[in-house]
Coordinates of C-alpha atoms in Angstrom, one line a residue:
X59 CA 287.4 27.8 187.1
X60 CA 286.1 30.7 185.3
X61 CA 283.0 29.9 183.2
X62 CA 284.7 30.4 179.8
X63 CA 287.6 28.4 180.7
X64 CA 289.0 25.1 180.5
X65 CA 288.1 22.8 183.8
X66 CA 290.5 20.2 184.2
X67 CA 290.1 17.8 187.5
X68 CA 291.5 13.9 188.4
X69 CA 289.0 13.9 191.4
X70 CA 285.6 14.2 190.2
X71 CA 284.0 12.9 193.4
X72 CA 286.2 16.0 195.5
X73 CA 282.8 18.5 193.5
X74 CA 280.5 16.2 192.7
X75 CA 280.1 13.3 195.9
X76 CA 277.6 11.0 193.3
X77 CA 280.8 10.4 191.6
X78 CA 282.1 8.0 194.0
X79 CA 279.2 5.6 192.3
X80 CA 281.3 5.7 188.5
X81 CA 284.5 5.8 189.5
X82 CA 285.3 3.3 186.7
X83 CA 284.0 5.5 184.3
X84 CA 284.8 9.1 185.8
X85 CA 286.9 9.5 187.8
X86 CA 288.4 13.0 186.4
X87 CA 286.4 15.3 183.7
X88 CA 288.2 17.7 181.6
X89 CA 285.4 20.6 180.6
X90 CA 285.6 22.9 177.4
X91 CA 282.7 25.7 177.6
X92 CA 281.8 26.2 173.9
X93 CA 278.6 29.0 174.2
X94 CA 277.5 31.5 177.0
X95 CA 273.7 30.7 177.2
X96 CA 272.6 28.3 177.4
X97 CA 275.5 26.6 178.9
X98 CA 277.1 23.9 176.3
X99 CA 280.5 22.0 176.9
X100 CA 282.5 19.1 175.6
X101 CA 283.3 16.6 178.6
X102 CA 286.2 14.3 178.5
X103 CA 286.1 11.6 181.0
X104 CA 289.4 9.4 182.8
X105 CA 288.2 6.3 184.4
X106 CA 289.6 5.5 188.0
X107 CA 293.8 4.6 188.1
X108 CA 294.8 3.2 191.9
X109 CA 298.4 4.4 191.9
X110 CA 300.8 4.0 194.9
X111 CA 302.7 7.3 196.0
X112 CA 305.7 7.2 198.2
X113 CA 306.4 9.7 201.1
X114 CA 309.3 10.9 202.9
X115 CA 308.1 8.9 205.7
X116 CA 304.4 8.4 207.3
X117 CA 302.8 11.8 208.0
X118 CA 300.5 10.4 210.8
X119 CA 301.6 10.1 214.5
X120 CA 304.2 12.5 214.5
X121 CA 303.7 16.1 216.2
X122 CA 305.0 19.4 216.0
X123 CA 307.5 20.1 218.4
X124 CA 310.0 23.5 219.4
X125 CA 313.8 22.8 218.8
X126 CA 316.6 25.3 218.2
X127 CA 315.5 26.2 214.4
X128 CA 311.9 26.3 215.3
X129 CA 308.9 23.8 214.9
X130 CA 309.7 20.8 213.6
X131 CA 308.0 17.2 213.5
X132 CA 309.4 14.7 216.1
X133 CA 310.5 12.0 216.2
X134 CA 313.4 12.5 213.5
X135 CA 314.3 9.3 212.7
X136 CA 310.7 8.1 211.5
X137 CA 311.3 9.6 207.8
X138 CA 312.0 6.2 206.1
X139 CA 310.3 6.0 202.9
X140 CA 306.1 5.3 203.1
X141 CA 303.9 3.9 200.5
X142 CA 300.7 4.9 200.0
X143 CA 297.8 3.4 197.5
X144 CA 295.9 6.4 196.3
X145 CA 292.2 5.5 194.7
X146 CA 289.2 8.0 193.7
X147 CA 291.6 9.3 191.0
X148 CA 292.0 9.4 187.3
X149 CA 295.5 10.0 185.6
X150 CA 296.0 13.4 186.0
X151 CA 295.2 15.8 183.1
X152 CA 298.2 17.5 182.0
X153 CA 299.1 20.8 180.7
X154 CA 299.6 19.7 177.3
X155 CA 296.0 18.2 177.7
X156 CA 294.8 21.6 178.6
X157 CA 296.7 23.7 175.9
X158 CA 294.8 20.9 173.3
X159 CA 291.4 21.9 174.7
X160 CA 291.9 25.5 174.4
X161 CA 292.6 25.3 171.6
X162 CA 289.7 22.8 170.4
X163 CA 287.6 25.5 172.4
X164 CA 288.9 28.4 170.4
X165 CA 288.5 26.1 167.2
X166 CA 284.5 25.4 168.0
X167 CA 284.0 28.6 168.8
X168 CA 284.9 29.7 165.6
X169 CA 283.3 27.3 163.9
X170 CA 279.9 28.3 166.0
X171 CA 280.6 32.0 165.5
X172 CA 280.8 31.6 161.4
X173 CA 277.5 29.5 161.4
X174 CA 275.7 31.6 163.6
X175 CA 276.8 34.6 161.5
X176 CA 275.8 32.3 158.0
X177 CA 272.6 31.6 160.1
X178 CA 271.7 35.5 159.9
X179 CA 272.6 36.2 157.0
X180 CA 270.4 33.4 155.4
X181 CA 267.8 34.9 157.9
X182 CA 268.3 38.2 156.9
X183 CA 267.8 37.2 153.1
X184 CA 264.9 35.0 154.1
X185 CA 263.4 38.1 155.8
X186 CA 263.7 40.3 152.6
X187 CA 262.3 37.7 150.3
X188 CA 259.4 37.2 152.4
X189 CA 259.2 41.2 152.3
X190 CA 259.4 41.4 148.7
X191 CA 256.9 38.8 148.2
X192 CA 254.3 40.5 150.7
X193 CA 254.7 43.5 148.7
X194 CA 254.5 41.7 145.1
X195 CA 251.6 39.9 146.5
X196 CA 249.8 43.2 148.0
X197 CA 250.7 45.0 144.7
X198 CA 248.6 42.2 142.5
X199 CA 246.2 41.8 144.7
X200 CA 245.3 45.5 144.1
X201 CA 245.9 44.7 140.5
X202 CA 243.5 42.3 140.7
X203 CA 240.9 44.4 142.7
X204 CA 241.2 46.7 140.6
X205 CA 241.0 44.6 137.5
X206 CA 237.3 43.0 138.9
X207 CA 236.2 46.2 139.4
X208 CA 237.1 47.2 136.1
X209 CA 235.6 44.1 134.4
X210 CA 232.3 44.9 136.4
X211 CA 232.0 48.1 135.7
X212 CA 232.8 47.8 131.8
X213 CA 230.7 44.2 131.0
X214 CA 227.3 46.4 132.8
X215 CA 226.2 48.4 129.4
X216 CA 226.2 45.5 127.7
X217 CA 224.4 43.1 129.8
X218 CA 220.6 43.2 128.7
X219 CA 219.6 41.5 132.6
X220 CA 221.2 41.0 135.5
X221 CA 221.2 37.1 134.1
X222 CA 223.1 38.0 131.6
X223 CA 225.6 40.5 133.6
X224 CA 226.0 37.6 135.9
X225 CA 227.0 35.8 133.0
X226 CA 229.1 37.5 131.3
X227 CA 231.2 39.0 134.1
X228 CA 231.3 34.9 135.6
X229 CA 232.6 34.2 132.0
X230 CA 235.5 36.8 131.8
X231 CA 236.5 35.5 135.5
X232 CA 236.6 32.5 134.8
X233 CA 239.3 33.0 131.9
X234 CA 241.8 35.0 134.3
X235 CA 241.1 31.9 136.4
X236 CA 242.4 29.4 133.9
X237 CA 244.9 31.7 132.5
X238 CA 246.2 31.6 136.4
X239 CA 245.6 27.9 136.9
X240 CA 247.9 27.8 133.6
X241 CA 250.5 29.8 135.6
X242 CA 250.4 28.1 138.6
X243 CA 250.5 24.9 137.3
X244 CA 253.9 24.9 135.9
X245 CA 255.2 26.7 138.9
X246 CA 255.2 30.4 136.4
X247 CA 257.1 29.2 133.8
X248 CA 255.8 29.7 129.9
X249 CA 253.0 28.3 128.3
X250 CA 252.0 27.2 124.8
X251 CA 250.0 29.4 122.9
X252 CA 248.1 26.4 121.5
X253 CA 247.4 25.7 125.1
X254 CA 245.9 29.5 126.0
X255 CA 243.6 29.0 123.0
X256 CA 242.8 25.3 123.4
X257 CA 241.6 26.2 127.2
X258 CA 239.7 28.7 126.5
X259 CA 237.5 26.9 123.5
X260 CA 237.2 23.8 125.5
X261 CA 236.1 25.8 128.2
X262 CA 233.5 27.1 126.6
X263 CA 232.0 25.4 123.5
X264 CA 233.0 22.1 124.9
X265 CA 231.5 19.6 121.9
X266 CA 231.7 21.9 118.7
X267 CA 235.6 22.1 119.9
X268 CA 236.5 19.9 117.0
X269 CA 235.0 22.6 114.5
X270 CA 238.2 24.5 115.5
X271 CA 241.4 24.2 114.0
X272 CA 244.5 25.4 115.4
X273 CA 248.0 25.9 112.9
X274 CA 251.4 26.7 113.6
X275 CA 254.6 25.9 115.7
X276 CA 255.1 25.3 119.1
X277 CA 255.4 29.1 120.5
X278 CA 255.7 29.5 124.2
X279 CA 254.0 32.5 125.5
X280 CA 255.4 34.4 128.9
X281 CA 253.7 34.3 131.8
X282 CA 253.1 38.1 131.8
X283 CA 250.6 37.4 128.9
X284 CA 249.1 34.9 130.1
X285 CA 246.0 37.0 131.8
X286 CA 245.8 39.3 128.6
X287 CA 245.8 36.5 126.2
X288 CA 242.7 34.6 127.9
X289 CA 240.8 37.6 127.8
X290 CA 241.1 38.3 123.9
X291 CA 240.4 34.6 123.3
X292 CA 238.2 34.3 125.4
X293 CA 235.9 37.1 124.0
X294 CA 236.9 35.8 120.6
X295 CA 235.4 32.8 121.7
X296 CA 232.1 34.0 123.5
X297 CA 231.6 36.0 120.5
X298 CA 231.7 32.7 117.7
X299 CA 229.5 31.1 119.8
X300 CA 227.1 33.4 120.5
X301 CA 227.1 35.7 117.1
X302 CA 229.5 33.9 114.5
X303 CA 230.7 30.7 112.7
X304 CA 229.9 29.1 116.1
X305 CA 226.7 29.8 116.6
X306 CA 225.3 27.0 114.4
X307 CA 225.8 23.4 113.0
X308 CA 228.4 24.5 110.2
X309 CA 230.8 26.8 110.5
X310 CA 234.3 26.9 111.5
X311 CA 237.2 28.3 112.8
X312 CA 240.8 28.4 111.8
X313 CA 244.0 30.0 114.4
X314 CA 246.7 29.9 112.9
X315 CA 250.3 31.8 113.8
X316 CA 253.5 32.0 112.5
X317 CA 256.5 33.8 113.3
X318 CA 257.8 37.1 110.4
X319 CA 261.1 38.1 109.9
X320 CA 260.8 41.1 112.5
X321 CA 260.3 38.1 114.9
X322 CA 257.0 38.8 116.3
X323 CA 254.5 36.7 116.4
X324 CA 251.1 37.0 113.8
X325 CA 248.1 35.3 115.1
X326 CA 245.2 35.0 112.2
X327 CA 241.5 34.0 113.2
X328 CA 239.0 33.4 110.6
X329 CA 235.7 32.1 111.0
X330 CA 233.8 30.4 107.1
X331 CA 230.7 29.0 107.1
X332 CA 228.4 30.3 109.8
X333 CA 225.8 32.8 109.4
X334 CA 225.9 36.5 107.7
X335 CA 228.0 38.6 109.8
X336 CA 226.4 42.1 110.3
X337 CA 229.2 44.8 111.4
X338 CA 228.2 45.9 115.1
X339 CA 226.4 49.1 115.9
X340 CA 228.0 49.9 118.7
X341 CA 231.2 48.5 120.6
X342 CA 231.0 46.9 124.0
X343 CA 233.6 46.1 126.1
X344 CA 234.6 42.6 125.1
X345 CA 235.3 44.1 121.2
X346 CA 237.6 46.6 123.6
X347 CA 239.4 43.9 125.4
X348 CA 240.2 42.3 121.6
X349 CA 241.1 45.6 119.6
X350 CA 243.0 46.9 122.9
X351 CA 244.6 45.2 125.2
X352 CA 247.4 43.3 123.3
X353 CA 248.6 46.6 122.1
X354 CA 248.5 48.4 125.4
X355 CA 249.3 45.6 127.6
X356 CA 251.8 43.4 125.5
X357 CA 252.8 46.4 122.9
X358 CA 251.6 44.4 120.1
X359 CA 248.8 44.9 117.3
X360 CA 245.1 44.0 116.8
X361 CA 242.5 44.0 113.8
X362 CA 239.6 42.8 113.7
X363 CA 237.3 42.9 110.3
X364 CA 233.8 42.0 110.3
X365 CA 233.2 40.5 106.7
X366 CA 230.2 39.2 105.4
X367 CA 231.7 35.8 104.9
X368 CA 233.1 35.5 108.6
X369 CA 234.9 37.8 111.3
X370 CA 239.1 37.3 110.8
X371 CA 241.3 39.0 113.2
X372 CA 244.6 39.8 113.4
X373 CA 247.5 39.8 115.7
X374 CA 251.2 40.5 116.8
X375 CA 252.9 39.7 119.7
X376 CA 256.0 41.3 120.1
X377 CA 259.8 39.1 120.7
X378 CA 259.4 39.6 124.1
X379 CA 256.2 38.3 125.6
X380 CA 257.1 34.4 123.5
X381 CA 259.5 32.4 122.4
X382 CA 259.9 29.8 119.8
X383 CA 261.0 26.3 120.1
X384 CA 261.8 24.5 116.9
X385 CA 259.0 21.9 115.8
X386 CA 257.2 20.8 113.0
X387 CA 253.7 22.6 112.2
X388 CA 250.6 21.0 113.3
X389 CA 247.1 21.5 112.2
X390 CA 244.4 19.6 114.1
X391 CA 241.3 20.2 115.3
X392 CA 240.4 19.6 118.9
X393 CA 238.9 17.2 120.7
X394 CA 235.8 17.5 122.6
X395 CA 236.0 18.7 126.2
X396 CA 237.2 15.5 128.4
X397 CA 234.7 15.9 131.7
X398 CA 236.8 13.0 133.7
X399 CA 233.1 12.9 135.4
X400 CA 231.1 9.4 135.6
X401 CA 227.9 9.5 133.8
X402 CA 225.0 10.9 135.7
X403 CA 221.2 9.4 135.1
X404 CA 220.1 13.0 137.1
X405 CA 219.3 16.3 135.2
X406 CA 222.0 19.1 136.5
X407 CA 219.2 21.2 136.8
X408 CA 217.0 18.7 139.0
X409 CA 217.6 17.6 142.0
X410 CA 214.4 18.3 143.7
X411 CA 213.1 17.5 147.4
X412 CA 217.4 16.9 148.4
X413 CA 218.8 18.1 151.2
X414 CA 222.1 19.7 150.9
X415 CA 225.3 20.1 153.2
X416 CA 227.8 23.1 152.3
X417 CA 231.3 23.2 154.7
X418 CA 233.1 26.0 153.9
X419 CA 234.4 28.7 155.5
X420 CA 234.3 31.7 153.5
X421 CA 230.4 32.8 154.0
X422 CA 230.5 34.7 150.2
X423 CA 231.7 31.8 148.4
X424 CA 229.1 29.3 150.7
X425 CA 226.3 31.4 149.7
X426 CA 227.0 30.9 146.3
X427 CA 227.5 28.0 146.6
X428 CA 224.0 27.2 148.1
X429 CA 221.9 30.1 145.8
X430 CA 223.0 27.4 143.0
X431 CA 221.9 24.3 144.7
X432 CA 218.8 26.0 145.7
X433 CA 218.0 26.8 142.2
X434 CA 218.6 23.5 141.2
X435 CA 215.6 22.2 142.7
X436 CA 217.1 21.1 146.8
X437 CA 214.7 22.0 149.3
X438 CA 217.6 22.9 152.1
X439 CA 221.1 23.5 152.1
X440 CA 222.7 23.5 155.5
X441 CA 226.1 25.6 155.6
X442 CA 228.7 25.1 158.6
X443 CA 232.4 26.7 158.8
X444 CA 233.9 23.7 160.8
X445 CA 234.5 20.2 161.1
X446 CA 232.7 20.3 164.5
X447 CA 229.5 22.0 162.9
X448 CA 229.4 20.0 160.1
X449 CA 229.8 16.8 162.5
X450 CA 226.8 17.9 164.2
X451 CA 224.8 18.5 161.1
X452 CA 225.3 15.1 159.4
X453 CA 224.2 13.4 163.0
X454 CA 221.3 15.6 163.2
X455 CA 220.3 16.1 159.6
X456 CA 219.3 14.8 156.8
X457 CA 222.1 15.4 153.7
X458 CA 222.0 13.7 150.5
X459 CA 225.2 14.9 149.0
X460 CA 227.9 17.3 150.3
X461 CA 230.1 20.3 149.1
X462 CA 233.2 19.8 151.2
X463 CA 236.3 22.6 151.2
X464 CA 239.7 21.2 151.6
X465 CA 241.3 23.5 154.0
X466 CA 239.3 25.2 156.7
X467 CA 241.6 27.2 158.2
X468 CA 243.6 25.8 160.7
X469 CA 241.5 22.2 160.1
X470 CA 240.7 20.5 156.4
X471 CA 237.3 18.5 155.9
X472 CA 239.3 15.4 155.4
X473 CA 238.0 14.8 159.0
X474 CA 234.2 14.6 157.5
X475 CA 235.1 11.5 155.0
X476 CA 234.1 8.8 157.6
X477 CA 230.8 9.9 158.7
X478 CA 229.9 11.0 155.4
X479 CA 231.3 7.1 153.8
X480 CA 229.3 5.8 157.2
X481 CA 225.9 7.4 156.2
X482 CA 226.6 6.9 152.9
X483 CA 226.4 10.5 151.4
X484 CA 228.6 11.4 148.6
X485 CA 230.1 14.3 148.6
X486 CA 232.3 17.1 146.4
X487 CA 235.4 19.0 147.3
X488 CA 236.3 22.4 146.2
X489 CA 239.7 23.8 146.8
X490 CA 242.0 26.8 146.0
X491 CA 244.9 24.9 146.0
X492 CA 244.8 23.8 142.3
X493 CA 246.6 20.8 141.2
X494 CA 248.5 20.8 144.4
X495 CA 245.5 19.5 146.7
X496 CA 245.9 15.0 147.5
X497 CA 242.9 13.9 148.8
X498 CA 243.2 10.4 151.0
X499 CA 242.4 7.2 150.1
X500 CA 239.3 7.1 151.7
X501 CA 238.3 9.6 150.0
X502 CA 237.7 6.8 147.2
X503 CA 237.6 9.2 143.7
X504 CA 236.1 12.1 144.8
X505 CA 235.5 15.0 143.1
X506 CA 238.1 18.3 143.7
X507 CA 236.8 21.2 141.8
X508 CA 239.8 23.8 141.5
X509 CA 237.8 27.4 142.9
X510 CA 236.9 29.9 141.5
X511 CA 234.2 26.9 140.0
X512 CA 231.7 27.3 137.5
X513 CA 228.0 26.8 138.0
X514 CA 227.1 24.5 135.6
X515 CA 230.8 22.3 136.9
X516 CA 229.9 22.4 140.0
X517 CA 226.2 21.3 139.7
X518 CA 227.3 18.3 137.1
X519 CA 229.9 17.5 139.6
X520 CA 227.2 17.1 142.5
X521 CA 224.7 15.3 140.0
X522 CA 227.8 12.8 139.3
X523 CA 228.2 12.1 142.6
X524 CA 224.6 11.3 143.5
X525 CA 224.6 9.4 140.6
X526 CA 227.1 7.2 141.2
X527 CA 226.9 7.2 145.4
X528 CA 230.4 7.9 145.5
X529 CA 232.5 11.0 143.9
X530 CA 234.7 11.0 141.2
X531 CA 238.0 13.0 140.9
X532 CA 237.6 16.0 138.2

């Protein structure tokens, strides 16, 4: 039969001689051919039927012999009826048994042609998502280059060191890292305002958090604003603590934000009871990130006064970077930073005459990562890429506490737990998956610091760990 038909046969065993060892089972296939390549079918099987057949007399002995009309089998008279038991067989397939499997071929093939046509078209869409996102991704990624070099270039005049460049440039990095973490975390859907503030003052003033009082409803704030907002708070911040009402035992600050009858959004901060404010001589970058960027980036307004009695600031948020959801008003102050870190007997600063082990593999961020421990008083830091390096460290060398990063490329530093735990080193992970990252069990409560990672978390998070013997998850 032709390979896209319908095979239909009572005598298997006639093709296919192994037959003869089933017969009970299949004696006769009927094929249906439902794809080209590779070759599919659906096979019907007829056990064996022993049937008896009766001829117009027994067809062996006689011959072939020339009468008047021709040949003709001799003798004449032997054409009584004969019997015969036929066995090998199946019932035979009829048409009616045929038509039905055309048509069930016809119907599968249908069937087959509409999923593998659904199949491309979900492929199709799959591929122009995944192009869309490549070029969303490559467009923020420049965004983002270009923001860092941006925040570089602007935060140099007013850096008095490199010290204090380092800082301040870590600082503002560090706030467009926890405005992203804030995206990320709740898969890019709105935040609280009270959140963007709250994140930034705990970030950085930590303790004197609960001389800061927020007031007003519960506003959710877009993601698009997310970035912009950090900044301006987070200078706000920086610039209480270091300058302002923040800067000393007594004075406070009050955010508070309501919602007008134009519907935008008026954010008021005003610091009391610090020392004299003097009105700045010249204007550095972080007073341009406050007085600019909600207006250019979010089309809002900003004013900021510098009063004798305290710096108050203004702003307005327009309809449609928040929205409101009905709620009392709450005025609290915060709590102090929760560190979730086990106390630690050890100075951050001091861990002199250790040996460190850094597994990472991104060279910039291990040589960070190392210039920090150094400072902190280790005597050697030994840096491998791979689980197979750092294996052959920890058998070698001497560690005394380890920075371990999740995923290292195509392997993670899970792998590293039981020799570490068998040597009894405690160690630190640092990962860039956020939230997201689930350390094993035997992983006891170690420590996962989300990257990028602060200096001063990252060194209390190794002095916690040698501390305690063991980590402890941040």
């Amino acid at each position: 039969a032709a390979p896209s038909r319908v095979f239909a046969t009572d005598h298997l065993a006639a093709g296919h001689p192994p037959a003869e060892g089933f017969l009970d089972q299949a004696a006769g296939i009927l094929a249906i051919p439902i794809s080209r390549s590779p070759r599919d079918y659906i096979l019907f099987f007829r056990g064996e039927t022993i049937r008896t057949v009766t001829w117009a007399g027994d067809p062996n002995g006689k011959e072939a012999v020339m009468g008047t009309h021709g040949p003709r089998l001799s003798p004449r008279k032997s054409f009584a009826a004969w019997t015969e038991t036929v066995r090998g067989r199946s019932n035979p397939w009829s048409e009616a048994d045929c038509r039905a499997a055309e048509a069930l071929r016809v119907s599968v093939l249908e069937v087959l042609l509409r999923f593998s046509e659904e199949t491309d078209r979900q492929r199709l869409r799959a591929s122009q998502r995944q192009e869309l996102l490549i070029a969303e991704l490559n467009h923020r990624v420049r965004n983002i280059l270009g923001l860092m070099r941006a925040l570089v270039a602007q935060s140099r005049p007013s850096a008095t060191s490199v010290d204090d460049f380092a800082k301040i440039i870590g600082g503002r990095i560090q706030a467009l890292s926890r405005a992203h973490d804030q995206i990320t975390s709740d898969t890019f859907s709105a935040t609280s305002l009270r959140q963007i503030i709250e994140t930034e003052v705990l970030a950085y003033i930590g303790v004197k958090a609960s001389r800061v009082t927020l007031v007003g409803p519960d506003i959710f704030v877009e993601a698009k604003a997310f970035s912009t907002l950090a900044l301006v708070f987070h200078e706000m911040v920086t610039n209480s603590a270091k300058y302002g009402a923040l800067s000393d035992r007594h004075g406070a600050v009050s955010v508070g934000w309501r919602v007008d009858d134009g519907g935008a959004c008026r954010i008021a901060w005003a610091e009391a009871g610090g020392p004299g404010v003097v009105h700045p001589t010249r204007r550095g970058f972080g007073s341009t990130i406050i007085e600019r960027s909600i207006p250019h980036d979010l089309g809002g307004t900003a004013d900021i006064r510098y009063l004798p009695a305290g710096v108050e600031a203004d702003f307005a948020l327009p309809p449609g970077v928040f929205h409101l959801v009905p709620q009392e008003n709450a005025s609290m102050p915060l709590a102090p930073i929760p560190t979730h870190l086990p106390p630690s007997s050890r100075s951050p600063a001091c861990f002199a005459g250790l040996h460190g082990l850094i597994v990472e593999d991104n060279m910039i961020i291990a040589l960070d990562a190392e210039q920090l421990m150094i400072e902190s008083g280790m005597v050697e830091v030994h840096m491998a890429a791979s689980v197979s390096e750092a294996r052959k460290i920890i058998a070698a060398e001497r560690v005394d506490v380890a920075l371990l990063d999740v995923n290292l490329g195509s392997e993670t530093s899970f792998a590293l737990i039981a020799p570490l735990n068998e040597k009894g080193v405690p160690f630190v992970f640092v990962t860039g998956y956020g939230e997201g990252v689930v350390l094993p069990e035997e992983a006891g409560n170690a420590v996962a610091l989300k990257k990028p990672f602060a200096s001063d978390r990252l060194i209390e998070a190794l002095g916690a760990a040698l501390a305690r013997g063991r980590p402890a998850i941040v």
